[in-house]
Short mmCIF file of C-alpha atoms (C1' of nucleotides) in Angstrom, two decimals:
data_model
loop_
_atom_site.label_atom_id
_atom_site.label_comp_id
_atom_site.label_asym_id
_atom_site.label_seq_id
_atom_site.Cartn_x
_atom_site.Cartn_y
_atom_site.Cartn_z
CA MET K 95 2.48 -13.25 -22.27
CA ASN K 96 -1.22 -13.93 -22.87
CA GLU K 97 -3.40 -13.81 -25.98
CA LYS K 98 -5.28 -10.81 -24.59
CA LEU K 99 -2.31 -8.80 -23.30
CA CYS K 100 0.27 -7.13 -25.48
CA LYS K 101 3.71 -6.01 -24.35
CA ASN K 102 2.60 -2.42 -23.89
CA SER K 103 -0.36 -3.39 -21.72
CA VAL K 104 1.92 -5.22 -19.35
CA ARG K 105 4.42 -2.37 -19.41
CA ALA K 106 1.65 0.12 -18.61
CA TRP K 107 0.47 -2.05 -15.73
CA THR K 108 3.95 -2.50 -14.27
CA ASN K 109 4.70 1.20 -14.61
CA LEU K 110 1.41 2.12 -12.95
CA VAL K 111 2.16 0.06 -9.86
CA ARG K 112 5.87 0.91 -9.64
CA THR K 113 5.53 4.61 -10.35
CA GLU K 114 2.65 5.11 -7.96
CA SER K 115 4.53 3.29 -5.24
CA ALA K 116 7.75 5.26 -5.76
CA VAL K 117 6.11 8.68 -5.95
CA LEU K 118 3.77 8.02 -3.06
CA ALA K 119 6.69 6.89 -0.88
CA ALA K 120 8.60 10.07 -1.75
CA VAL K 121 5.62 12.28 -0.93
CA GLU K 122 4.88 10.45 2.33
CA ASN K 123 8.52 10.82 3.25
CA ASP K 124 8.44 14.60 2.77
CA LEU K 125 5.35 14.85 4.97
CA LYS K 126 6.94 12.75 7.67
CA GLU K 127 10.16 14.76 7.60
CA ALA K 128 8.09 17.89 8.14
CA GLY K 129 6.57 16.24 11.21
CA PHE K 130 3.16 15.54 9.69
CA PRO K 131 0.97 12.43 9.84
CA PRO K 132 0.41 10.10 6.86
CA LEU K 133 -1.49 11.03 3.75
CA SER K 134 -4.49 8.96 4.80
CA TRP K 135 -5.08 11.44 7.61
CA TYR K 136 -4.98 14.30 5.13
CA ASP K 137 -7.45 12.50 2.89
CA VAL K 138 -9.95 12.04 5.72
CA LEU K 139 -9.69 15.70 6.69
CA LEU K 140 -10.02 16.85 3.08
CA GLU K 141 -13.09 14.72 2.36
CA LEU K 142 -14.73 16.04 5.51
CA GLN K 143 -13.94 19.62 4.58
CA LYS K 144 -15.39 19.15 1.10
CA ALA K 145 -18.57 17.66 2.57
CA GLU K 146 -21.64 19.60 3.57
CA ASN K 147 -21.37 20.69 7.25
CA GLY K 148 -17.90 19.19 7.51
CA ARG K 149 -19.25 15.77 8.38
CA LEU K 150 -19.74 12.42 6.70
CA ARG K 151 -20.98 8.96 7.58
CA PRO K 152 -18.18 6.40 7.90
CA TYR K 153 -19.46 4.43 4.91
CA GLU K 154 -19.34 7.59 2.80
CA LEU K 155 -15.70 8.13 3.73
CA GLU K 156 -14.96 4.51 2.94
CA GLU K 157 -16.40 4.84 -0.55
CA ARG K 158 -14.50 8.04 -1.28
CA MET K 159 -11.19 6.83 0.13
CA LEU K 160 -11.41 3.19 -1.01
CA LEU K 161 -10.91 1.89 2.52
CA ARG K 162 -12.38 -1.10 4.31
CA GLN K 163 -14.76 -0.46 7.19
CA TYR K 164 -12.42 -1.75 9.86
CA SER K 165 -9.48 0.26 8.50
CA LEU K 166 -11.42 3.48 8.70
CA SER K 167 -12.77 2.64 12.13
CA ARG K 168 -9.26 2.43 13.51
CA LEU K 169 -8.00 5.43 11.57
CA VAL K 170 -10.79 7.50 13.13
CA ASP K 171 -9.84 6.16 16.57
CA ARG K 172 -6.36 7.63 16.17
CA MET K 173 -7.57 10.92 14.73
CA GLU K 174 -10.13 11.30 17.48
CA ILE K 175 -7.39 10.98 20.10
CA GLU K 176 -5.61 13.91 18.42
CA LYS K 177 -8.85 15.95 18.47
CA LEU K 178 -8.83 16.31 14.69
CA VAL K 179 -12.25 14.73 14.19
CA GLN K 180 -15.11 13.64 16.39
CA ARG K 181 -17.71 10.89 16.23
CA GLU K 182 -21.32 12.00 16.66
CA ARG K 183 -24.44 9.88 17.01
CA CYS K 184 -26.67 9.97 13.96
CA ILE K 185 -30.25 11.17 14.50
CA ASN K 186 -31.92 9.69 11.42
CA ASP K 187 -30.40 6.24 11.74
CA ALA K 188 -29.43 4.99 15.18
CA ARG K 189 -27.12 2.36 13.66
CA GLY K 190 -24.90 5.05 12.23
CA LEU K 191 -22.58 7.89 13.09
CA HIS K 192 -21.29 11.11 11.70
CA ILE K 193 -17.63 11.92 11.67
CA ALA K 194 -17.19 15.64 12.16
CA LEU K 195 -14.20 17.80 11.29
CA LEU K 196 -12.90 19.72 14.32
CA PRO K 197 -11.09 23.10 14.22
CA LYS K 198 -7.75 21.46 14.93
CA GLY K 199 -8.33 19.20 11.91
CA ARG K 200 -9.09 22.19 9.71
CA ASP K 201 -5.86 23.82 10.87
CA LEU K 202 -3.79 20.72 10.18
CA LEU K 203 -5.20 20.58 6.67
CA LYS K 204 -4.03 24.15 6.07
CA GLN K 205 -0.59 23.50 7.51
CA MET K 206 0.00 20.34 5.53
CA TRP K 207 -0.93 21.69 2.10
CA PRO K 208 2.23 23.76 1.45
CA ILE K 209 4.43 20.73 2.13
CA TYR K 210 2.11 18.33 0.35
CA SER K 211 1.68 20.47 -2.76
CA GLU K 212 5.40 21.10 -3.01
CA ALA K 213 5.99 17.33 -2.80
CA ILE K 214 3.42 16.64 -5.52
CA TYR K 215 5.13 19.21 -7.66
CA GLN K 216 8.68 17.96 -7.10
CA HIS K 217 8.09 14.23 -7.32
CA PHE K 218 5.28 14.16 -9.85
CA ALA K 219 4.04 17.25 -11.66
CA ALA K 220 7.45 18.65 -12.62
CA LYS K 221 8.27 15.46 -14.53
CA MET K 222 5.61 16.10 -17.19
CA ALA K 223 4.97 18.75 -19.83
CA ILE K 224 1.93 20.99 -19.39
CA GLY K 225 -0.54 19.13 -21.61
CA GLU K 226 0.46 15.76 -20.24
CA HIS K 227 -1.12 16.41 -16.85
CA GLN K 228 -4.59 16.49 -18.33
CA LEU K 229 -3.78 13.60 -20.64
CA LEU K 230 -2.70 11.41 -17.75
CA ALA K 231 -5.64 12.47 -15.60
CA ASP K 232 -8.09 11.57 -18.38
CA LEU K 233 -6.46 8.24 -19.10
CA LEU K 234 -6.52 7.18 -15.46
CA GLU K 235 -10.12 8.28 -15.10
CA LYS K 236 -11.07 5.99 -17.95
CA ILE K 237 -9.53 3.01 -16.16
CA GLY K 238 -11.62 3.66 -13.09
CA LYS K 239 -14.85 3.35 -15.05
CA PRO K 240 -16.71 0.16 -16.09
CA SER K 241 -15.34 -1.17 -19.36
CA ILE K 242 -18.46 -2.61 -20.92
CA ALA K 243 -22.17 -2.07 -20.51
CA PRO K 244 -23.14 -4.01 -17.39
CA SER K 245 -24.73 -7.32 -18.41
CA ALA K 246 -27.86 -8.69 -16.79
CA MET I 21 -4.26 25.33 -4.82
CA ASN I 22 -0.61 26.36 -5.10
CA GLU I 23 1.21 28.66 -7.50
CA LYS I 24 3.08 25.69 -8.98
CA LEU I 25 0.18 23.25 -9.30
CA CYS I 26 -2.71 23.61 -11.70
CA LYS I 27 -6.04 21.85 -11.40
CA ASN I 28 -5.07 19.14 -13.86
CA SER I 29 -1.85 18.35 -12.01
CA VAL I 30 -3.78 17.71 -8.82
CA ARG I 31 -6.41 15.73 -10.71
CA ALA I 32 -3.69 13.58 -12.31
CA TRP I 33 -2.10 12.97 -8.92
CA THR I 34 -5.38 12.03 -7.24
CA ASN I 35 -6.34 9.75 -10.11
CA LEU I 36 -2.95 8.07 -10.03
CA VAL I 37 -3.25 7.15 -6.38
CA ARG I 38 -6.93 6.22 -6.44
CA THR I 39 -6.86 4.27 -9.69
CA GLU I 40 -3.77 2.30 -8.77
CA SER I 41 -5.26 1.45 -5.42
CA ALA I 42 -8.60 0.34 -6.87
CA VAL I 43 -7.16 -1.74 -9.69
CA LEU I 44 -4.49 -3.32 -7.52
CA ALA I 45 -7.09 -4.31 -4.93
CA ALA I 46 -9.24 -5.90 -7.64
CA VAL I 47 -6.30 -7.85 -9.05
CA GLU I 48 -5.12 -8.98 -5.61
CA ASN I 49 -8.65 -10.09 -4.87
CA ASP I 50 -8.81 -12.27 -7.99
CA LEU I 51 -5.51 -13.92 -7.05
CA LYS I 52 -6.69 -14.58 -3.53
CA GLU I 53 -10.00 -16.03 -4.71
CA ALA I 54 -8.04 -18.44 -6.88
CA GLY I 55 -6.11 -19.53 -3.79
CA PHE I 56 -2.86 -17.77 -4.65
CA PRO I 57 -0.50 -15.68 -2.49
CA PRO I 58 -0.17 -11.88 -2.81
CA LEU I 59 1.34 -10.11 -5.78
CA SER I 60 4.53 -9.35 -3.88
CA TRP I 61 5.30 -13.08 -3.92
CA TYR I 62 4.78 -13.16 -7.66
CA ASP I 63 7.09 -10.18 -8.10
CA VAL I 64 9.88 -11.84 -6.17
CA LEU I 65 9.56 -15.03 -8.19
CA LEU I 66 9.43 -13.13 -11.47
CA GLU I 67 12.50 -11.02 -10.74
CA LEU I 68 14.42 -14.15 -9.78
CA GLN I 69 13.35 -15.91 -12.96
CA LYS I 70 14.43 -12.94 -15.09
CA ALA I 71 17.82 -12.88 -13.37
CA GLU I 72 20.89 -14.76 -14.47
CA ASN I 73 20.96 -18.24 -12.84
CA GLY I 74 17.62 -17.59 -11.15
CA ARG I 75 19.23 -15.87 -8.19
CA LEU I 76 19.70 -12.35 -6.88
CA ARG I 77 21.19 -10.61 -3.89
CA PRO I 78 18.57 -9.26 -1.47
CA TYR I 79 19.60 -5.66 -2.17
CA GLU I 80 19.09 -6.24 -5.89
CA LEU I 81 15.56 -7.48 -5.27
CA GLU I 82 14.91 -4.48 -3.03
CA GLU I 83 15.93 -2.07 -5.78
CA ARG I 84 13.81 -3.78 -8.40
CA MET I 85 10.75 -4.16 -6.20
CA LEU I 86 11.00 -0.87 -4.31
CA LEU I 87 10.96 -2.61 -0.94
CA ARG I 88 12.77 -1.81 2.28
CA GLN I 89 15.42 -4.26 3.46
CA TYR I 90 13.45 -5.45 6.48
CA SER I 91 10.30 -5.99 4.40
CA LEU I 92 12.10 -8.24 1.97
CA SER I 93 13.86 -10.12 4.73
CA ARG I 94 10.53 -11.17 6.20
CA LEU I 95 8.93 -11.83 2.84
CA VAL I 96 11.76 -14.23 2.03
CA ASP I 97 11.28 -15.93 5.41
CA ARG I 98 7.71 -16.81 4.44
CA MET I 99 8.59 -17.88 0.92
CA GLU I 100 11.42 -20.06 2.18
CA ILE I 101 9.02 -21.91 4.46
CA GLU I 102 6.92 -22.72 1.38
CA LYS I 103 10.04 -23.97 -0.47
CA LEU I 104 9.58 -21.41 -3.23
CA VAL I 105 12.99 -19.81 -2.78
CA GLN I 106 16.13 -20.58 -0.84
CA ARG I 107 18.83 -18.46 0.81
CA GLU I 108 22.40 -19.34 -0.13
CA ARG I 109 25.65 -18.03 1.31
CA CYS I 110 27.51 -15.73 -1.03
CA ILE I 111 31.06 -16.77 -1.94
CA ASN I 112 32.48 -13.44 -3.07
CA ASP I 113 31.15 -11.43 -0.15
CA ALA I 114 30.59 -13.16 3.17
CA ARG I 115 28.28 -10.37 4.34
CA GLY I 116 25.80 -11.21 1.64
CA LEU I 117 23.43 -13.87 0.38
CA HIS I 118 21.86 -15.07 -2.78
CA ILE I 119 18.17 -15.78 -2.98
CA ALA I 120 17.62 -18.66 -5.36
CA LEU I 121 14.44 -19.62 -7.19
CA LEU I 122 13.39 -23.21 -6.46
CA PRO I 123 11.42 -25.50 -8.81
CA LYS I 124 8.28 -25.07 -6.75
CA GLY I 125 8.62 -21.31 -7.16
CA ARG I 126 8.99 -21.65 -10.91
CA ASP I 127 5.83 -23.75 -10.99
CA LEU I 128 3.85 -21.27 -8.93
CA LEU I 129 4.86 -18.51 -11.31
CA LYS I 130 3.47 -20.54 -14.22
CA GLN I 131 0.25 -21.34 -12.39
CA MET I 132 -0.40 -17.76 -11.31
CA TRP I 133 0.09 -16.10 -14.69
CA PRO I 134 -3.21 -17.16 -16.30
CA ILE I 135 -5.19 -15.72 -13.38
CA TYR I 136 -2.95 -12.69 -13.05
CA SER I 137 -2.97 -11.83 -16.74
CA GLU I 138 -6.72 -12.23 -16.97
CA ALA I 139 -7.11 -9.89 -13.99
CA ILE I 140 -4.81 -7.29 -15.56
CA TYR I 141 -6.88 -7.52 -18.71
CA GLN I 142 -10.28 -7.26 -17.03
CA HIS I 143 -9.53 -4.57 -14.49
CA PHE I 144 -7.00 -2.53 -16.41
CA ALA I 145 -6.12 -3.20 -20.05
CA ALA I 146 -9.68 -3.60 -21.34
CA LYS I 147 -10.53 -0.08 -20.19
CA MET I 148 -8.23 1.57 -22.71
CA ALA I 149 -7.98 1.78 -26.49
CA ILE I 150 -5.03 0.09 -28.19
CA GLY I 151 -2.73 3.08 -28.57
CA GLU I 152 -3.42 4.30 -25.07
CA HIS I 153 -1.52 1.44 -23.46
CA GLN I 154 1.76 2.65 -24.87
CA LEU I 155 0.85 6.26 -24.20
CA LEU I 156 0.19 5.54 -20.52
CA ALA I 157 3.30 3.38 -20.20
CA ASP I 158 5.46 6.16 -21.65
CA LEU I 159 3.92 8.87 -19.50
CA LEU I 160 4.43 6.89 -16.30
CA GLU I 161 7.99 6.06 -17.26
CA LYS I 162 8.74 9.75 -17.58
CA ILE I 163 7.54 10.36 -14.02
CA GLY I 164 9.92 7.75 -12.68
CA LYS I 165 12.94 9.54 -14.08
CA PRO I 166 14.84 12.51 -12.62
CA SER I 167 13.22 15.79 -13.70
CA ILE I 168 16.27 18.00 -14.03
CA ALA I 169 19.99 17.45 -14.52
CA PRO I 170 21.34 16.57 -11.08
CA SER I 171 23.00 19.64 -9.53
CA ALA I 172 26.33 19.55 -7.75
"C1'" DA D 293 33.08 3.67 9.59
"C1'" DA D 294 30.11 1.73 5.68
"C1'" DA D 295 27.60 -2.13 3.37
"C1'" DG D 296 24.61 -6.20 3.61
"C1'" DA D 297 21.24 -8.23 6.11
"C1'" DT D 298 18.44 -9.47 10.17
"C1'" DT D 299 15.68 -8.86 14.50
"C1'" DG D 300 12.91 -7.05 18.72
"C1'" DA D 301 9.44 -4.02 19.76
"C1'" DT D 302 5.70 -1.40 18.02
"C1'" DA D 303 2.11 0.19 14.79
"C1'" DT D 304 -1.04 -0.88 11.36
"C1'" DT D 305 -3.83 -3.93 8.49
"C1'" DT D 306 -6.61 -7.82 7.80
"C1'" DC D 307 -9.88 -11.59 8.77
"C1'" DA D 308 -13.57 -13.30 11.09
"C1'" DA D 309 -16.68 -12.69 14.45
"C1'" DT D 310 -19.78 -9.51 17.03
"C1'" DC D 311 -23.04 -5.98 18.36
"C1'" DT D 312 -26.98 -2.86 17.39
"C1'" DT D 313 -30.74 -1.16 14.77
"C1'" DG D 314 -33.70 -1.12 10.39
"C1'" DC N 82 -32.01 -11.33 7.81
"C1'" DA N 83 -29.38 -6.94 5.98
"C1'" DA N 84 -26.90 -2.55 6.95
"C1'" DG N 85 -23.73 0.26 9.71
"C1'" DA N 86 -20.03 -0.01 12.52
"C1'" DT N 87 -16.70 -2.01 15.84
"C1'" DT N 88 -13.41 -5.44 18.01
"C1'" DG N 89 -10.16 -9.55 19.26
"C1'" DA N 90 -6.77 -12.20 17.36
"C1'" DA N 91 -3.49 -12.94 13.76
"C1'" DA N 92 -0.66 -11.36 9.84
"C1'" DT N 93 2.16 -7.87 8.00
"C1'" DA N 94 4.79 -3.53 7.91
"C1'" DT N 95 7.75 -0.14 10.09
"C1'" DC N 96 11.35 1.93 13.15
"C1'" DA N 97 15.41 1.61 15.50
"C1'" DA N 98 18.95 -1.15 17.03
"C1'" DT N 99 22.04 -4.98 16.09
"C1'" DC N 100 25.31 -8.24 14.04
"C1'" DT N 101 28.92 -9.52 10.62
"C1'" DT N 102 32.14 -8.50 7.17
"C1'" DT N 103 34.54 -5.10 4.14
#
DNA sequence: AAAGATTGATATTTCAATCTTG
DNA sequence: CAAGATTGAAATATCAATCTTT
């Protein structure tokens, strides 16, 4: 152990990594069995749909999806081939692009949700009591935020 | 949404995936900056150390680490090259192997823990209040278990 | 045929440049 | 030079087939 970490901290950490991995694999598997692409594709489409005008700059997508630049660049390559999204030159800043959601991408989003939501329910939500969903959501949100006031 | 999923269920799911990904990336980054191999190497070494005689069958490691057979096979290849572990023929069952922890692997485990535990503390444990560590650990454990009595 | 494990071919991710514009 | 984005080469992960033993 470590002077700063108690048994429950380590147990929480281990469970976070193992549980996420197991549930995510189960959900991805359900999507694949239904003939759908990976969750990362869904995430791109969803972020674009939530955005104003159905388009975002690559760096905005990277921030929201926690991806590296080069990962996203190649993900967009594949999605562009399938006509789900489309790169567009940016007017304000000639260094940049917009990634735009295409109709086929909007359709895929709609088709995937029934399978995806059922998988989330089966492999994740159904395991907890009602109040625990909010409890878990709040706890995890806390972990994502800075722990202490940023020092100079 | 979906008739079965409420807003908090979806929020919990999203936070689980995003938070795990962000914290894991931060921890992996600290290990790499200290010149250490990825966490998956640590996990293999730790499971072997916890096991009787410091050795396990590949399929036992796969179960404990949630890896596919072929992933582990190649992971062990790399670790064997570094003399951290060693494959040994299995006496009882000639189809199988044992993977044995070597002294160099035991040392690496010891050297990595200070960096690893500090990273868990900084990026994860320090974000929560004392009682919340156990709360989170228990909640996540629940999700890993079967939801209903298995039907026939 | 099933269980334990590995391997060839392919897809994806990662690192380290690279290119273009602000 | 820094920011936005991409790319070649190398590392890793995945799928499907394979091999050996039960």
